[in-house]
Short mmCIF file of C-alpha atoms in Angstrom, two decimals:
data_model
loop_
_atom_site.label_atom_id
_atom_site.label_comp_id
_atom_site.label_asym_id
_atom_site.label_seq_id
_atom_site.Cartn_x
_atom_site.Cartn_y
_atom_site.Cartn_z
CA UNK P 103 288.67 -21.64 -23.15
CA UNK P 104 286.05 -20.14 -20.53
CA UNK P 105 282.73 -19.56 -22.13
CA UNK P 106 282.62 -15.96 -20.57
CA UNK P 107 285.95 -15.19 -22.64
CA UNK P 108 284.77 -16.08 -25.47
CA UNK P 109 281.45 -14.44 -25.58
CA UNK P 110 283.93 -11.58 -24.77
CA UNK P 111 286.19 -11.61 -27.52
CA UNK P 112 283.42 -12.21 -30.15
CA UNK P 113 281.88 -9.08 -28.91
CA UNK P 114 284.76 -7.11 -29.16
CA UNK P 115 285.81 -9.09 -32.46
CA UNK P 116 282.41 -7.45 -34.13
CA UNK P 117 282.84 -4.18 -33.23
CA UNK P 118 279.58 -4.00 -32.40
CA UNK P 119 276.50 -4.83 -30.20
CA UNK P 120 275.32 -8.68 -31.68
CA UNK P 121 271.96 -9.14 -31.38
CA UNK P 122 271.66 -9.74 -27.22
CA UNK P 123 272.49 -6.68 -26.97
CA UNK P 124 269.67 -5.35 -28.38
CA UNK P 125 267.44 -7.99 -26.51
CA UNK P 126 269.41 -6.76 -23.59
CA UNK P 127 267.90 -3.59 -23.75
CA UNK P 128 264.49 -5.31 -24.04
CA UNK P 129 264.12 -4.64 -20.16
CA UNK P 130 265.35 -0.96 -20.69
CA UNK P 131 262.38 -0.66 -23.37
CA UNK P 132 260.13 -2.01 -20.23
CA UNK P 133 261.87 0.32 -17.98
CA UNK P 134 261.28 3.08 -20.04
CA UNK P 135 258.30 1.97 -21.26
CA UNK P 136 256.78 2.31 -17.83
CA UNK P 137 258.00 6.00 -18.14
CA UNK P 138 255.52 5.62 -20.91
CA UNK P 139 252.93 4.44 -19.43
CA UNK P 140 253.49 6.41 -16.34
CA UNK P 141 252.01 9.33 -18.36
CA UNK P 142 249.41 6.89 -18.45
CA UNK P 143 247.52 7.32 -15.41
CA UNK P 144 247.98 11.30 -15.58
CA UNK P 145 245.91 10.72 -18.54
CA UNK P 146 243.53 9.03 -16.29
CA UNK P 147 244.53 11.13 -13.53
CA UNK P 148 243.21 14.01 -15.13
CA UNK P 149 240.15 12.09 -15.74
CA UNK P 150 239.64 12.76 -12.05
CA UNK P 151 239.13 16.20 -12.61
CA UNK P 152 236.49 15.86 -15.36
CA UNK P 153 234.97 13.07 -12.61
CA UNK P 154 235.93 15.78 -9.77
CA UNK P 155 234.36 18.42 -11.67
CA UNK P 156 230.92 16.32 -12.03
CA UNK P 157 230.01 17.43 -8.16
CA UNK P 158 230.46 20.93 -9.19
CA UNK P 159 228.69 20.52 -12.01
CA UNK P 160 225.83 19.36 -9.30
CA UNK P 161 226.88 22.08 -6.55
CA UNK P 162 226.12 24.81 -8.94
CA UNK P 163 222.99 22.73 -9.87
CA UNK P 164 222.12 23.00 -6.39
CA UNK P 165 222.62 26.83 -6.04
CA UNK P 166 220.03 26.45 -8.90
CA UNK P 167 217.65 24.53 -7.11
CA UNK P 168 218.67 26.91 -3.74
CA UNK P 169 217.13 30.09 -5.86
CA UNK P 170 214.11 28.07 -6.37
CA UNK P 171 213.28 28.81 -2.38
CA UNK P 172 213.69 32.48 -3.52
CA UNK P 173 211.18 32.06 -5.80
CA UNK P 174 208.51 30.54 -3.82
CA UNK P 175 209.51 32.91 -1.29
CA UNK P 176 208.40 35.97 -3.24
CA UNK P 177 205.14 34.16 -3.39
CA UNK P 178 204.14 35.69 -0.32
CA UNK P 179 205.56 39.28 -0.55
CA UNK P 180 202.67 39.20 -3.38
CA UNK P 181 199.94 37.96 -1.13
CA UNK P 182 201.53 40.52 1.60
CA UNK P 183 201.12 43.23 -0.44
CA UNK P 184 197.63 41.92 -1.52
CA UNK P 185 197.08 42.51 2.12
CA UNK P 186 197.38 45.96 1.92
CA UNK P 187 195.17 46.35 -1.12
CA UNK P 188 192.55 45.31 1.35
CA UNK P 189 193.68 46.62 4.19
CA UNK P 190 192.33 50.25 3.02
CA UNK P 191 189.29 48.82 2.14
CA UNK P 192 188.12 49.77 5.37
CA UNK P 193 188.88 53.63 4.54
CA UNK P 194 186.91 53.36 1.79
CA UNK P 195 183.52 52.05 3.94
CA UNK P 196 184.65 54.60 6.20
CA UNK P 197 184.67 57.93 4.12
CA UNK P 198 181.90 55.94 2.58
CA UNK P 199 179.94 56.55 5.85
CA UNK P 200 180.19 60.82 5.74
CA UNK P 201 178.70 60.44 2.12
CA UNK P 202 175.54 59.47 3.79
CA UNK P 203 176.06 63.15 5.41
CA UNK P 204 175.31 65.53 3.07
CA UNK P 205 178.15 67.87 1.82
CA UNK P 206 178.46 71.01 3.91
CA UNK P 207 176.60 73.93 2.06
CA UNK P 208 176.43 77.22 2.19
CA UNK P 209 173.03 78.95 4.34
CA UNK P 210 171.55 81.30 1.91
CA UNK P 211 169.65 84.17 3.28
CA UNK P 212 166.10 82.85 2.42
CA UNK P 213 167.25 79.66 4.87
CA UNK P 214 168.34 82.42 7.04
CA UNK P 215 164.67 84.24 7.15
CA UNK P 216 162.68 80.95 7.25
CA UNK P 217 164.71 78.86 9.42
CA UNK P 218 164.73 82.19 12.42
CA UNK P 219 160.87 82.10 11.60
CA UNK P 220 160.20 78.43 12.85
CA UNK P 221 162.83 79.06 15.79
CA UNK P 222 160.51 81.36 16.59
CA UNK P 223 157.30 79.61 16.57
CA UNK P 224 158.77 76.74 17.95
CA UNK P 225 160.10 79.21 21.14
CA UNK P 226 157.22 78.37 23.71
CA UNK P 227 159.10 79.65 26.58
CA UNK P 228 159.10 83.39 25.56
CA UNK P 229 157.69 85.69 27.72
CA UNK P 230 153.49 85.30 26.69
CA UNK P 231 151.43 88.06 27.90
CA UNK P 232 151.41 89.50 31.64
CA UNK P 233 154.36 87.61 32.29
CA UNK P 234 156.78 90.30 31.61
CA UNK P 235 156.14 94.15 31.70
CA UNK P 236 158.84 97.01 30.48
CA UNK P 237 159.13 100.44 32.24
CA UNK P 238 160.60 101.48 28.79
CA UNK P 239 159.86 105.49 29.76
CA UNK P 240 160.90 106.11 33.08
CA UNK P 241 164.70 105.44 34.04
CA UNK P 242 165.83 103.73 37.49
CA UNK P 243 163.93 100.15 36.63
CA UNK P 244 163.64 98.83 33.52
CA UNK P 245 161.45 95.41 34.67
CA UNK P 246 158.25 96.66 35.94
CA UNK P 247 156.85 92.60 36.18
CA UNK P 248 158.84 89.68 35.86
CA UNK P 249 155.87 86.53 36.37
CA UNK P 250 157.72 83.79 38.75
CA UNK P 251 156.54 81.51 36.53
CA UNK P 252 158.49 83.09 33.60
CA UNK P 253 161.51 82.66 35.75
CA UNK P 254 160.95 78.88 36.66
CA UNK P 255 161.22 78.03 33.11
CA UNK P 256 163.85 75.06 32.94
CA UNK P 257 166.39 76.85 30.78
CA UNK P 258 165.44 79.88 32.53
CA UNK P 259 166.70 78.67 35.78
CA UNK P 260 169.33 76.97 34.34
CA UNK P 261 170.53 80.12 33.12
CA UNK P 262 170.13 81.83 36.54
CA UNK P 263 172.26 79.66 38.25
CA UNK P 264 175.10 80.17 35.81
CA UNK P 265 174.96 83.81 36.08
CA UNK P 266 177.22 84.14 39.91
CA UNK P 267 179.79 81.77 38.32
CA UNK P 268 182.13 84.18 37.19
CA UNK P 269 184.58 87.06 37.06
CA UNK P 270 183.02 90.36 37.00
CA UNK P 271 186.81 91.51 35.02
CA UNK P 272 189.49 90.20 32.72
CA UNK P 273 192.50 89.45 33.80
CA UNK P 274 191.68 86.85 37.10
CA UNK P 275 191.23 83.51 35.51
CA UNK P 276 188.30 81.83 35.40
CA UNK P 277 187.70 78.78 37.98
CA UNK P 278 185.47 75.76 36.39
CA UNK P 279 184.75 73.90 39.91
CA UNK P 280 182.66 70.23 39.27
CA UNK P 281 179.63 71.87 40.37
CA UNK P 282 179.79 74.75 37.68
CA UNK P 283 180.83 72.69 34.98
CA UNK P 284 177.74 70.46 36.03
CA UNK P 285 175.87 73.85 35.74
CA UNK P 286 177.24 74.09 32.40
CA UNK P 287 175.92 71.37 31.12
CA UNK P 288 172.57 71.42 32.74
CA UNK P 289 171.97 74.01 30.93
CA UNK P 290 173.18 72.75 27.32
CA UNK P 291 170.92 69.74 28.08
CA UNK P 292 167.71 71.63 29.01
CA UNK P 293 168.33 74.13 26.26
CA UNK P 294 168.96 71.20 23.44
CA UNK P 295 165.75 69.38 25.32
CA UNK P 296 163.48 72.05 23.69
CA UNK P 297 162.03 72.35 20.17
CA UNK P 298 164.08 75.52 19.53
CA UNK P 299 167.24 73.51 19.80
CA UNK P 300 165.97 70.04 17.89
CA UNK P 301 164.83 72.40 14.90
CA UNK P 302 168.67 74.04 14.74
CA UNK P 303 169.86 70.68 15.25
CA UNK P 304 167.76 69.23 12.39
CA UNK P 305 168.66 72.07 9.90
CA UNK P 306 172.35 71.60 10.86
CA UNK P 307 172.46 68.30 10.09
CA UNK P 308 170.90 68.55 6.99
CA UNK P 309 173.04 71.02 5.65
CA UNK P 310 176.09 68.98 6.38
CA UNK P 311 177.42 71.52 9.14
CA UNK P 312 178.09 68.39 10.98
CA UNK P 313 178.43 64.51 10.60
CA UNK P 314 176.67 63.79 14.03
CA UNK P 315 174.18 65.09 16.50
CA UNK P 316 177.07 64.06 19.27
CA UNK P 317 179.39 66.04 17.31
CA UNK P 318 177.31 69.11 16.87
CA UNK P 319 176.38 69.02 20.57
CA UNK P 320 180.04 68.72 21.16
CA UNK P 321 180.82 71.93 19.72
CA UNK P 322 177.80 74.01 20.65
CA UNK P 323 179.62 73.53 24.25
CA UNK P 324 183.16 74.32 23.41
CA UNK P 325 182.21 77.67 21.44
CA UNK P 326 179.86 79.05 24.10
CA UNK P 327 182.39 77.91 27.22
CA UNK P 328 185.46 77.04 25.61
CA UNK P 329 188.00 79.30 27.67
CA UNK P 330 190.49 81.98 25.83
CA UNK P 331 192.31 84.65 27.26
CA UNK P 332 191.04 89.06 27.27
CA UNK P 333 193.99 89.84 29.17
CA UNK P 334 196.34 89.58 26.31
CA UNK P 335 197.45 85.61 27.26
CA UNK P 336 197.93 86.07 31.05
CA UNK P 337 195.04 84.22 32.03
CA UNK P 338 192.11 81.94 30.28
CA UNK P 339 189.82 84.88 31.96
CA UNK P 340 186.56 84.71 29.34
CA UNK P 341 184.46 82.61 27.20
CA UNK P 342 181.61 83.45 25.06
CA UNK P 343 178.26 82.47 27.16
CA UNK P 344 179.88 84.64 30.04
CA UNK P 345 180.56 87.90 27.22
CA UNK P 346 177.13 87.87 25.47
CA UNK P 347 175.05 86.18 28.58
CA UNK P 348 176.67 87.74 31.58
CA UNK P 349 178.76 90.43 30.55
CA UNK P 350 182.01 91.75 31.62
CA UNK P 351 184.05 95.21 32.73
CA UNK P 352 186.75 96.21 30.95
CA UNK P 353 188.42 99.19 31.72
CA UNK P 354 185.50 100.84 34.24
CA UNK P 355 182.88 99.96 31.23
CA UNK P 356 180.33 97.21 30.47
CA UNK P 357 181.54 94.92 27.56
CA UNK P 358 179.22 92.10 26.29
CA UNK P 359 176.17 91.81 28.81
CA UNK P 360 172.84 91.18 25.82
CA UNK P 361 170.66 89.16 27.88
CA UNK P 362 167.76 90.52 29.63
CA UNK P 363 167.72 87.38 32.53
CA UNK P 364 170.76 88.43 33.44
CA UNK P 365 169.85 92.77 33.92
CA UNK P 366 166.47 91.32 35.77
CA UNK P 367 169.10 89.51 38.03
CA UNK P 368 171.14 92.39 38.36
CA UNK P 369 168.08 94.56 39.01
CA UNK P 370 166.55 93.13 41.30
CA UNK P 371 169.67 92.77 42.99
CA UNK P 372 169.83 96.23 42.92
CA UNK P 373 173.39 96.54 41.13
CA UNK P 374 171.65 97.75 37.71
CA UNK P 375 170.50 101.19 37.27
CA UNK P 376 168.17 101.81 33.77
CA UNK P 377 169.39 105.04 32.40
CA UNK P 378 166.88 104.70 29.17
CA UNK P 379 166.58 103.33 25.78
CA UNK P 380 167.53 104.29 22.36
CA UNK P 381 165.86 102.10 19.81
CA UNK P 382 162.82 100.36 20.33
CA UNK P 383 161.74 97.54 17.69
CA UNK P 384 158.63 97.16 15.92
CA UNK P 385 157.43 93.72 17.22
CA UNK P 386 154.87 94.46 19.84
CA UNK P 387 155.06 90.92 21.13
CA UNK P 388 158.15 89.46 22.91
CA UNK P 389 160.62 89.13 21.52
CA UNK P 390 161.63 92.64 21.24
CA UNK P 391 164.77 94.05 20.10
CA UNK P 392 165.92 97.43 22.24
CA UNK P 393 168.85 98.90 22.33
CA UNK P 394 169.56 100.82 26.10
CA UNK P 395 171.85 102.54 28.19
CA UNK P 396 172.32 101.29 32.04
CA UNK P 397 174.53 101.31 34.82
CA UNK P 398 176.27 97.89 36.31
CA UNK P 399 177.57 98.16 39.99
CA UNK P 400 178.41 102.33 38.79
CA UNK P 401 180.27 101.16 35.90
CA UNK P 402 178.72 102.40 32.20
CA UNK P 403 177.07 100.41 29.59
CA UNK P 404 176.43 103.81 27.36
CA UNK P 405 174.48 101.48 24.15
CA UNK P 406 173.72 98.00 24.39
CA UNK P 407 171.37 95.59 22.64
CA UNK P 408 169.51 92.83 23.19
CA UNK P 409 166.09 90.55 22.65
CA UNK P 410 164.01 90.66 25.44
CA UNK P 411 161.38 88.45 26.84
CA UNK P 412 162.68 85.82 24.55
CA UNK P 413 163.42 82.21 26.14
CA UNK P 414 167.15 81.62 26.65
CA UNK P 415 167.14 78.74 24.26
CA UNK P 416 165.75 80.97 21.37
CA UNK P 417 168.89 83.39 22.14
CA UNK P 418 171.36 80.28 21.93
CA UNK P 419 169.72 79.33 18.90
CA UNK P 420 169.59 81.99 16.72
CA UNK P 421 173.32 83.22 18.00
CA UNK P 422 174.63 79.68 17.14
CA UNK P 423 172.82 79.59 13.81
CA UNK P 424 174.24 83.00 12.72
CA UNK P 425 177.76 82.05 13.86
CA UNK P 426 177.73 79.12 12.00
CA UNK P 427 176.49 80.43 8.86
CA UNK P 428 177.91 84.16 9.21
CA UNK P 429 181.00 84.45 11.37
CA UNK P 430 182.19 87.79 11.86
CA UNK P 431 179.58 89.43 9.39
CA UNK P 432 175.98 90.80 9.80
CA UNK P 433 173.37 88.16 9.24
CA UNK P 434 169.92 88.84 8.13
CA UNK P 435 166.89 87.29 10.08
CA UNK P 436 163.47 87.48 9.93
CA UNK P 437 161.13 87.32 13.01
CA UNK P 438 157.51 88.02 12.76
CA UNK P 439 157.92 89.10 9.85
CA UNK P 440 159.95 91.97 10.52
CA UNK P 441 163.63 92.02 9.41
CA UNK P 442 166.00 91.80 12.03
CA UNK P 443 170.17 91.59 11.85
CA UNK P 444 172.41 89.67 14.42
CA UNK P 445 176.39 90.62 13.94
CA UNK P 446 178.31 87.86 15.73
CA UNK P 447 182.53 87.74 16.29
CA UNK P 448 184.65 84.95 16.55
CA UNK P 449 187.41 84.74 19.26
CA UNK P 450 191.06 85.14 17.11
CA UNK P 451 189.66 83.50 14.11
CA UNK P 452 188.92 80.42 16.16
CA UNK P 453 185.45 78.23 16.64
CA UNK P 454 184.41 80.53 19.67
CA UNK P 455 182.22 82.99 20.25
CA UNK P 456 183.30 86.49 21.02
CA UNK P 457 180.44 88.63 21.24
CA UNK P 458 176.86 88.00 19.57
CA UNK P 459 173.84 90.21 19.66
CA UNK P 460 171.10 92.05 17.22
CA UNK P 461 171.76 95.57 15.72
CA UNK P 462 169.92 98.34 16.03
CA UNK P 463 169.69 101.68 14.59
CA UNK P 464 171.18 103.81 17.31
#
């Protein structure tokens, strides 16, 4: 019998699976056992991940070394705004400077009386005696002797050749050529080259009025010929220095016009006619303070006052003083001893100089 068959038959015979059987499914158990171990390497697999996952965990430890930039970076924002802590350390030396100028204070009236005293000892180019000679009676001429050497005082003919540099009425603007603004201030300089002006300077300064001589100077110009407008804003047609030293018409009547230079110009031009005084002042050496009536080119000055025979300097002087100290009020002076009041106006509220000049009785 064939081996085959018989391994057959016993198989059958038993009813069963003999034991090769079971060692025949020994490869099966390999077979399948690789299915087990096929999980295997997922287990490992997965191991990748916790591997993979390492860089992360050094990527996100990189972001934390990244911020660390950031916070060397702010480093300078706090030196940069240490900067600024001593970038206004330069404000501070520089209000530091106007503490060395003196706060500005208010001019009491003594200051008033004693400081208008010394301008006038200090005015050596008033009128002295013979050089000028009032025909204070009569009527017609008012100057009966004007000395030629009162008249070639420096500020004196400074002031003369100012006088022709402007508009007789409001309303035609006023032309500032070179030559008369060089007139302008060749005047301001020979007037501040005098004691008069260094005293008012001085005093100024030392009552904090200003922080600088330059700056004082600077505005002692722009409120005497700063231009503004009488003509209601059509034209810049007047300044101060041209109201109080020249004078104006308005309306077929003097305005301004307190300087006695300027009515021995007109005079002896013959366009001023002396129609008499009202109030003479007590001082019997210049200066004087008279009030007076007179005709310009016809048209009627019926009261006006002035100083006479004092040098134009002393006029700019005391003016300036009592506009700085008493703007649009009366202000009390003193000179010679006698009490005198000057009433000055500022233009609309601004720094310049509408009218100045010294009240009198009638």
């Amino acid at each position: 019998m064939s081996p085959w068959l018989l391994w057959l038959l016993l198989v059958i015979g038993t009813g069963g699976v003999p034991l090769e059987p079971r060692a025949v499914p020994e490869p099966p158990r390999e077979v399948p056992g690789s299915p087990w171990e096929v999980p295997e390497p997922p287990r490992e697999v997965p191991e990748l991940p916790r591997e993979v996952p390492e860089p992360p965990r050094e990527v996100p430890g990189s972001p934390r070394e990244v911020p660390e930039p950031p916070r060397e970076v702010p480093e300078p924002p706090r030196e940069v705004p240490g900067s600024p802590r001593e970038v206004p350390e330069p404000p501070r030396e520089v209000p530091g400077s106007p503490r060395e100028v003196p706060e500005p204070r208010a001019v009491s009236d003594a200051e008033l009386r004693e400081l208008s005293e010394q301008l006038l000892a200090a005015d050596s180019n008033r009128a002295g005696p013979g050089q000028l000679e009032l025909n204070l009676q009569g009527s017609g001429r008012l100057f009966a002797r004007v000395s030629p050497s009162l008249l070639a005082v420096p500020t004196v003919s400074a002031l003369l050749a100012l006088l022709d540099n402007y508009e007789q009425r409001p309303g035609r603007a006023e032309a500032e050529p070179p030559e008369e603004l060089r007139e302008q201030q060749r005047f301001l300089e020979a007037a501040l080259a005098t004691p008069v002006l260094a005293l008012l300077e001085r005093f100024v300064l030392h009552k904090g009025l200003y922080p600088s001589a330059e700056a004082f100077r600077a505005d002692l110009h722009s409120m005497w010929f700063g231009l503004y407008s009488r003509s209601g804003g059509k034209v810049l047609d007047s300044c101060g220095f041209e109201h109080v030293f020249v004078g104006e018409v308005k309306k077929d009547a003097v305005s301004g016009c307190h300087n006695w230079v300027q009515l021995q110009a007109l005079e002896s031009a013959g366009r001023l006619q002396y129609l008499g005084y009202t109030w003479d002042g007590p001082w019997a050496a210049f200066p004087d303070v008279l009030s007076l009536r007179f005709r310009w080119d016809g048209h009627l000055k019926a009261r006006g006052s002035l100083l006479v025979g004092s040098s134009p300097e002393f006029d700019l002087a005391l003016f300036t003083l009592c506009f700085l100290a008493r703007p649009d009020r009366q202000c009390h002076i003193s000179l010679g001893g006698e009490a005198a009041t000057i009433q000055t106006y500022s233009w609309d509220k601004q720094r310049l100089v509408a009218s100045a000049y010294p009240l009198t009785p009638q």
